[in-house]
Coordinates of C-alpha atoms in Angstrom, one line a residue:
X1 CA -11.5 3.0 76.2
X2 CA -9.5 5.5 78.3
X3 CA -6.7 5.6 75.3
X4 CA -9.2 6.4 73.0
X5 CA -10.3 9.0 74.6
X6 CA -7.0 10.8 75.2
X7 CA -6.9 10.3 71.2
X8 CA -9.7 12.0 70.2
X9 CA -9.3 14.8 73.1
X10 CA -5.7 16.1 71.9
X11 CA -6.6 19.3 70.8
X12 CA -9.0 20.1 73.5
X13 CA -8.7 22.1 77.1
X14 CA -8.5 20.0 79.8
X15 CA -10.1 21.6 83.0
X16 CA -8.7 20.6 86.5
X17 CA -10.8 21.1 89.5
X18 CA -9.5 22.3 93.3
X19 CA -8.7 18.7 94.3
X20 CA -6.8 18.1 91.0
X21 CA -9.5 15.6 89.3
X22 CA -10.2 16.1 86.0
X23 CA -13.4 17.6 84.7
X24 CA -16.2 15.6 82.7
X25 CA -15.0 14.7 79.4
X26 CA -17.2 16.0 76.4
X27 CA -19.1 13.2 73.8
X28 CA -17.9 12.1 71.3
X29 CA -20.6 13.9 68.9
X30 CA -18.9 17.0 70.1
X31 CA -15.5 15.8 70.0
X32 CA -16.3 14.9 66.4
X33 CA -17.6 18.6 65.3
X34 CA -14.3 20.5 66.7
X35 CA -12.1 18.2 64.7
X36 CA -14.1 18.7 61.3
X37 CA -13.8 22.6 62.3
X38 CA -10.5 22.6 63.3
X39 CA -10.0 20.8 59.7
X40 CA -12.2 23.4 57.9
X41 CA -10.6 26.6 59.4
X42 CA -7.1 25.4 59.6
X43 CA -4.6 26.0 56.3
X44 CA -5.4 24.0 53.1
X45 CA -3.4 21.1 53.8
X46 CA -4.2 20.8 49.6
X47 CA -1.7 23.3 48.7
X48 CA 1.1 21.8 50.4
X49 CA 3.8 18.9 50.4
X50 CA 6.4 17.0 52.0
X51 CA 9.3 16.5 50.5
X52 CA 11.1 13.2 51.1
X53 CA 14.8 12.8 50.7
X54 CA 15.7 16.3 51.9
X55 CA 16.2 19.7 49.9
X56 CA 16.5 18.7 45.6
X57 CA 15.2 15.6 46.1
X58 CA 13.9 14.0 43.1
X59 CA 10.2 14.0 41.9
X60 CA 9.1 10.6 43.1
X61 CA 10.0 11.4 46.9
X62 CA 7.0 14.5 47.1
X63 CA 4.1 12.9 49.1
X64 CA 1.0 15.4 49.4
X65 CA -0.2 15.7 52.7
X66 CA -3.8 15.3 51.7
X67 CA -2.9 12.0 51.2
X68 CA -1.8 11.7 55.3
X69 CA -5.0 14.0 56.0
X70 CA -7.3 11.6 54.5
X71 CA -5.7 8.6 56.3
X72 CA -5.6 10.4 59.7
X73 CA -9.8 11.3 58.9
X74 CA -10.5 7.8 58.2
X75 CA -9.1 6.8 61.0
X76 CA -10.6 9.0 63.4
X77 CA -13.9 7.8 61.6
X78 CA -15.1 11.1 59.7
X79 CA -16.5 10.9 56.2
X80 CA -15.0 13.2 53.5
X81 CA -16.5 14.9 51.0
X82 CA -16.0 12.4 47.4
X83 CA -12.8 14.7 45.9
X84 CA -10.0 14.3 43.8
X85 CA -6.9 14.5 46.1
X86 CA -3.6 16.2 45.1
X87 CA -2.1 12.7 44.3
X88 CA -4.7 12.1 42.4
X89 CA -4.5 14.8 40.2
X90 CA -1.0 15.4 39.6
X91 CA -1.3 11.1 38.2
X92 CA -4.2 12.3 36.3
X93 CA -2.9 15.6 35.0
X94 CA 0.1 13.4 33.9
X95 CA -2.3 10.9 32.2
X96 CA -3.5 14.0 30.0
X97 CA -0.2 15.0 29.3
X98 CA 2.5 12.1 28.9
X99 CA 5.7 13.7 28.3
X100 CA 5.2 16.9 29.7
X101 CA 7.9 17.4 32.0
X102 CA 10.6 16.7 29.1
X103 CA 12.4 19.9 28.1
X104 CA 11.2 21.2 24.4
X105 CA 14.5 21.4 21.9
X106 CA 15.7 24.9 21.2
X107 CA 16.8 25.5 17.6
X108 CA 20.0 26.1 18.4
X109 CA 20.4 23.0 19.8
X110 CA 18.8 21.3 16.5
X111 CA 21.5 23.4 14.6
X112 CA 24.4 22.0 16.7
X113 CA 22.3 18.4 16.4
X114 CA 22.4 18.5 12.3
X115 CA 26.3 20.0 12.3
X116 CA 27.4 17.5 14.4
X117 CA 25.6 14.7 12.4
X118 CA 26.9 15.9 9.3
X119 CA 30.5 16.4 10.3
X120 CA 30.0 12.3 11.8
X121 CA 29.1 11.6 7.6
X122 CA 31.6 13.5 6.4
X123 CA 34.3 11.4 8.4
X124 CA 32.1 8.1 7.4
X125 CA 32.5 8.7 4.3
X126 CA 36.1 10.2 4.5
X127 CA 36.8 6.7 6.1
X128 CA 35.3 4.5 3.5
X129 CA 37.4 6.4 0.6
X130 CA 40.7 5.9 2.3
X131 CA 39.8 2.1 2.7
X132 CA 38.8 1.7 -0.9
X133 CA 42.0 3.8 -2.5
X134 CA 44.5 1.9 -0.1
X135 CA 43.5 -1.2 -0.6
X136 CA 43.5 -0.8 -4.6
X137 CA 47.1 0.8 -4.1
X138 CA 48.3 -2.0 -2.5
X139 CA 46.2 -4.3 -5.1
X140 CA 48.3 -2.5 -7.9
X141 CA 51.8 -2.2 -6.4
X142 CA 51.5 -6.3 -5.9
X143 CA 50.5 -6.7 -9.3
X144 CA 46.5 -8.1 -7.8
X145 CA 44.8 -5.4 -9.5
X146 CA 44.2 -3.2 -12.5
X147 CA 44.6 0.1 -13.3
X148 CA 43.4 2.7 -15.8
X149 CA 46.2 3.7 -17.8
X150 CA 46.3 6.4 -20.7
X151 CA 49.5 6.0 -22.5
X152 CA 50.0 9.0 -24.5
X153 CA 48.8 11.4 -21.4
X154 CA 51.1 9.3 -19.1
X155 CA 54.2 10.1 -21.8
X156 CA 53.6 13.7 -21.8
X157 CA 53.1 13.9 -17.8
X158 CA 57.1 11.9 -17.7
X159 CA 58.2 14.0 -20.0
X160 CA 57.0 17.3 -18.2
X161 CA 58.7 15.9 -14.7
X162 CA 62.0 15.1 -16.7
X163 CA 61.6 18.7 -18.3
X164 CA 61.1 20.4 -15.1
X165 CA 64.3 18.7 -13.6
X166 CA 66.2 19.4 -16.3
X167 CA 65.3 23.3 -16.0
X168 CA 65.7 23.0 -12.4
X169 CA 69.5 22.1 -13.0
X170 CA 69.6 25.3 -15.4
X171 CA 68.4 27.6 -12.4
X172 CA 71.2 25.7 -10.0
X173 CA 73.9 26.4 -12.4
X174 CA 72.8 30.3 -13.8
X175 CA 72.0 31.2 -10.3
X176 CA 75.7 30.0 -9.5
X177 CA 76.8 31.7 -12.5
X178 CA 75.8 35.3 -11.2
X179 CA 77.4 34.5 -7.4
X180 CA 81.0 34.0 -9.2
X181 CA 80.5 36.6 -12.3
X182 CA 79.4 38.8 -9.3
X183 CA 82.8 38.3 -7.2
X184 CA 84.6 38.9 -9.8
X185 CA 82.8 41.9 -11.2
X186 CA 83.5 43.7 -7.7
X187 CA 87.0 42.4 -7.7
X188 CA 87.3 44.1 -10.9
X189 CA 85.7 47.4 -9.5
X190 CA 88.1 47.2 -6.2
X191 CA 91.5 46.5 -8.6
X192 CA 90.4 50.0 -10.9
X193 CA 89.8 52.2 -7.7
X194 CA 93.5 50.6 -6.7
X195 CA 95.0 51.4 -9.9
X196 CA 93.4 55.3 -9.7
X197 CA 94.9 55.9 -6.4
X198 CA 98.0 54.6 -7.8
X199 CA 98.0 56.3 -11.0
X200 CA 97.6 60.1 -8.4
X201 CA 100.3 58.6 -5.9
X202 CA 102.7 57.2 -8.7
X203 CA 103.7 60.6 -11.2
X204 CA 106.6 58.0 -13.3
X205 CA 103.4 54.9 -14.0
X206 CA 100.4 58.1 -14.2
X207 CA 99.9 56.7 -18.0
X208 CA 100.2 53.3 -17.3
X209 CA 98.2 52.9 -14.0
X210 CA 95.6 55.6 -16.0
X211 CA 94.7 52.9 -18.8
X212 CA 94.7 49.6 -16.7
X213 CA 92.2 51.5 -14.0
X214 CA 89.6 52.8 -17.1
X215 CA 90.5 49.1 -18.4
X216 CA 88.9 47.8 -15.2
X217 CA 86.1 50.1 -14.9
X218 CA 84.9 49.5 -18.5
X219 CA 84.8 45.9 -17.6
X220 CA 83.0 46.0 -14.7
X221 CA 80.3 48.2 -16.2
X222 CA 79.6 45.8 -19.1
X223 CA 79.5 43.0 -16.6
X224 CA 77.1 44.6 -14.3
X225 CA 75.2 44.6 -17.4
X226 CA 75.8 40.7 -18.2
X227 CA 75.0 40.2 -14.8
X228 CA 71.3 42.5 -15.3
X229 CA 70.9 40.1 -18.3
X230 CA 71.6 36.8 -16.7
X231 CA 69.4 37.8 -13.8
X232 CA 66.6 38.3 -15.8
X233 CA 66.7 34.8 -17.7
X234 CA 67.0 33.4 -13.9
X235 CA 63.7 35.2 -12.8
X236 CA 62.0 34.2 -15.9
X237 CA 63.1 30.9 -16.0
X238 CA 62.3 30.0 -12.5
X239 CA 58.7 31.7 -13.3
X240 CA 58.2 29.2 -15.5
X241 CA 59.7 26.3 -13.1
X242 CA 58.0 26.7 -9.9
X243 CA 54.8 28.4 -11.0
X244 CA 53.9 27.4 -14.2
X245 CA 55.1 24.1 -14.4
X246 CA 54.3 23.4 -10.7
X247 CA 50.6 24.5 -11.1
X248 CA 50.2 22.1 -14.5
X249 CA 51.8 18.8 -11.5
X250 CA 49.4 19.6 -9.1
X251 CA 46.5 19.7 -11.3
X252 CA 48.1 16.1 -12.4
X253 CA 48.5 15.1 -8.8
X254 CA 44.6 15.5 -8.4
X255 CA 44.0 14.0 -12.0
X256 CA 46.0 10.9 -10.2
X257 CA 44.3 11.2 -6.9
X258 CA 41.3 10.7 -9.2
X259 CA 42.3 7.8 -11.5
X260 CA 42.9 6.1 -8.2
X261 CA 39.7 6.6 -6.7
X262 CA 37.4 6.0 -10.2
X263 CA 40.1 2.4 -10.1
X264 CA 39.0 1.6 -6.2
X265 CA 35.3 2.4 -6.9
X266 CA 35.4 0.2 -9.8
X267 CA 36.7 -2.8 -8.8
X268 CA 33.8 -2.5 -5.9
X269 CA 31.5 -2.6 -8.7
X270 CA 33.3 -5.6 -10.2
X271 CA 33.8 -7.4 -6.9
X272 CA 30.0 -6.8 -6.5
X273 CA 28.8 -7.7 -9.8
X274 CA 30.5 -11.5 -9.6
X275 CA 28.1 -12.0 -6.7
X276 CA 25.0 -13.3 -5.9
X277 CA 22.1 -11.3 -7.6
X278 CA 19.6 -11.5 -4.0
X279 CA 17.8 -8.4 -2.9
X280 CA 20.5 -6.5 -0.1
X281 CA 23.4 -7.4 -3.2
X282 CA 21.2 -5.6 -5.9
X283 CA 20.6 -2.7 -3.6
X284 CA 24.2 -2.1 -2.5
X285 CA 25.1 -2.7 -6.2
X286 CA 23.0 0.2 -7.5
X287 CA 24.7 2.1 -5.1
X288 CA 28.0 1.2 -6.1
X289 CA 27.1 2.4 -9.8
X290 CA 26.1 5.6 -8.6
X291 CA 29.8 6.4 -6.8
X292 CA 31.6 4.7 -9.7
X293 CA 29.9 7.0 -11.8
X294 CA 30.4 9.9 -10.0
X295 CA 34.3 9.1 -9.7
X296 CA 34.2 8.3 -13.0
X297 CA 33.0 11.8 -14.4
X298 CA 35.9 13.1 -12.1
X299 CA 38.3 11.5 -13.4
X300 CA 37.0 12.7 -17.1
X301 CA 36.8 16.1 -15.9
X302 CA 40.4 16.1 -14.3
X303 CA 42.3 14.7 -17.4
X304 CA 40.6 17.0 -19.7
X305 CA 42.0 19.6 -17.2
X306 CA 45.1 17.9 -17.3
X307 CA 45.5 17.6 -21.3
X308 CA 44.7 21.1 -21.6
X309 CA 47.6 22.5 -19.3
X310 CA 49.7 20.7 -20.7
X311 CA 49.1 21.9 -24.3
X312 CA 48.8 25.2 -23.1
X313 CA 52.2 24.7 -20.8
X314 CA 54.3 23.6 -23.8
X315 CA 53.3 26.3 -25.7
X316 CA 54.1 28.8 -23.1
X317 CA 57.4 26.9 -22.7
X318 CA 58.8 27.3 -26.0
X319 CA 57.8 31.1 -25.9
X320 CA 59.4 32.1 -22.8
X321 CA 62.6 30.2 -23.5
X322 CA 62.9 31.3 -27.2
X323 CA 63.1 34.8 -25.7
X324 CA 65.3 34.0 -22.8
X325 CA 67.9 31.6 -24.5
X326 CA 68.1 34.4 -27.4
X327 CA 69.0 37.1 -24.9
X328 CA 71.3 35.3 -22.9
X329 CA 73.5 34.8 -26.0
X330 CA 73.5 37.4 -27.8
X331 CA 74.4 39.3 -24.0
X332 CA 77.1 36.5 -22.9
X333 CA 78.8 36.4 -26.7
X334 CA 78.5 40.5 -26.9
X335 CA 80.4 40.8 -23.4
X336 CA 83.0 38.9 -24.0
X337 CA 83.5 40.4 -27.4
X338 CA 84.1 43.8 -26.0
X339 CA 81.0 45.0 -27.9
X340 CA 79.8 47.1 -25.6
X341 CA 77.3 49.0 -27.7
X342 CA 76.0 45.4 -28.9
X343 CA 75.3 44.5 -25.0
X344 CA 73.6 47.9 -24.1
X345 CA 71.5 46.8 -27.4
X346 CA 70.7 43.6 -26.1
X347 CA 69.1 45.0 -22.8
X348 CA 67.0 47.6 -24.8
X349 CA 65.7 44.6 -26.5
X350 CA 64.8 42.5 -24.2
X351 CA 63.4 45.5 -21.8
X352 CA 66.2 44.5 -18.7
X353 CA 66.3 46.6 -16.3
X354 CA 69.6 47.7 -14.4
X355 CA 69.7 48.1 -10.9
X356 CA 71.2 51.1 -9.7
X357 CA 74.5 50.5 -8.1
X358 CA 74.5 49.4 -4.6
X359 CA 71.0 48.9 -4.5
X360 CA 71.5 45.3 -3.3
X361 CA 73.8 46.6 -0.6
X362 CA 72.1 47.0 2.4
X363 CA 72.2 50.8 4.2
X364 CA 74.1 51.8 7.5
X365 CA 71.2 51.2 9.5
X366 CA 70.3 47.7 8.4
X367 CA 74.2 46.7 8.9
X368 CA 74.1 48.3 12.9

């Protein structure tokens, strides 16, 4: 009895008297009405919380102290009012709205979402492809599987890579050519400015150092004009070589890229087709009409591409080397004739251009 009591009189003043006794405790009706107004005008123990776990702990640890209120009023025997505690309605606010406290999707993170989805398709599909074309490259080069072959195109494509070696071989030897004409055109020009000074320094061999030293000089002009000529069949013929002819491979490179893939694509559609005709086979068959079709009209496409460059190729071939092979003839037989006017003909007719001497010399500065 005592300890209860001292329970319910916590809060209170406690008199003490001249002889130290303690003074007449109050009833407990009394005792009763403090504590409900001490409850009443005391903070709203509603609005706050205690937070279990420490500072940032998660969600689950908050435990509202109307929770610890109630329990301490119930056990002190007072009757509360018939409310909704904050527990309560935080579970019940939560009922209304499931999901709530998940974060809403911004667009740029749906943006980043559908790139990164299609870049993972891209490489599924990238993936599938290569498996298909290398196993129906190693099905052909162990003699397991067929290919799609088109004889006459295949004959022109040889004959193009055996033509562009062939004029490869040209370029080697011209361009070789013009290094020793070259030399000995300024070997020529070095022994006529030897045999001026001689002819000046030499009054008994004037005449015959005089002739030999024009001799020389008239040599060396015509071949810096062979040499203007020859240059100019290089720079057309490698024109022809390494841009021409190497844009018409490429465009076969991609036409055999293709004949590969339509090959790989269809022996999926064979493979499938042998099968057994249930549901899941007929589906994934359908779709393996669909990509042999569309590798099929790529391949179509790329070797009408293909027969069309090289029409136009040969065409442009025989033009360009007509012209070419004509000039350097008629500027190789004229040089070596001693026709001199017949050369400086030659370049006016075919529009070649001289460099000015010692233009491909390089000036003081660029040898410091």
């Amino acid at each position: 009895m005592a300890d209860s009591i001292m329970s319910k009189a916590a809060t209170m003043e406690i008199p003490i008297n001249s002889n130290g006794d303690t003074g007449t405790l109050p009833e407990d009706d009394s005792l009763e009405q403090d504590l409900q107004q001490v409850m009443v005008s005391g903070p709203n123990l509603n609005e706050t919380s205690i937070v279990s776990g420490g500072y940032g702990g998660p969600a689950g640890g908050i435990i509202p102290t109307s929770t610890i209120k109630d329990i301490r009023m119930k056990s002190r025997g007072v009757n509360l009012p018939h409310s909704h505690s904050s527990a309560s309605r935080l579970a019940h606010q939560s009922d209304q709205h499931p999901g709530s406290s998940n974060h809403s999707i911004s667009p740029t993170e749906e943006v980043s979402r559908g790139v990164a989805v299609e870049k993972l398709d891209s490489v599924k599909k990238w993936g599938i492809n290569t498996y298909k074309c290398t196993k129906q490259m190693f099905s052909e080069k162990f003699g397991r599987g067929s290919r799609t072959v088109d004889l006459e195109l295949e004959a022109q494509i040889e004959l193009l890579k055996d033509t562009k070696s062939k004029y490869e071989n040209i370029l080697r030897l011209a361009t070789a050519l013009i290094s020793h004409f070259q030399n000995m055109v300024q070997t020529q020009q070095a022994l006529g400015d030897t045999f001026t000074d001689l002819s000046q320094k030499s009054p008994e061999l004037q005449d015959e150092f005089g002739y030999n030293a024009e001799t020389q000089k008239l040599l060396c002009k015509n071949g810096e004009s062979l040499l203007g000529a020859i240059n100019f069949f290089v720079s057309s013929v490698n024109t022809l070589v390494n841009k021409t002819m190497e844009d018409t491979l490429i465009t076969i490179k991609h036409y055999e890229n293709a004949r590969l893939e339509f090959d790989a694509y269809r022996s999926d559609l064979e493979e499938l087709s042998m099968g057994p005709r249930d549901a899941a086979t007929m589906v994934r068959i359908e779709m393996a009409q669909h990509d042999y079709q569309i590798h099929r009209d790529k391949y179509e496409r790329l070797r009408s591409d293909v027969t069309i460059k090289l029409k136009f190729l040969e065409e442009n071939k025989v033009k360009v080397m007509h012209k070419q092979l004509l000039l350097f003839h008629n500027a190789t037989s004229a040089y070596f004739a001693g026709n001199q006017q017949q050369l400086e003909q030659t370049l006016i007719q075919f529009n070649v251009k001289l460099k000015p001497p010692g233009s491909d010399k390089p000036s003081w500065l660029e040898e410091q």
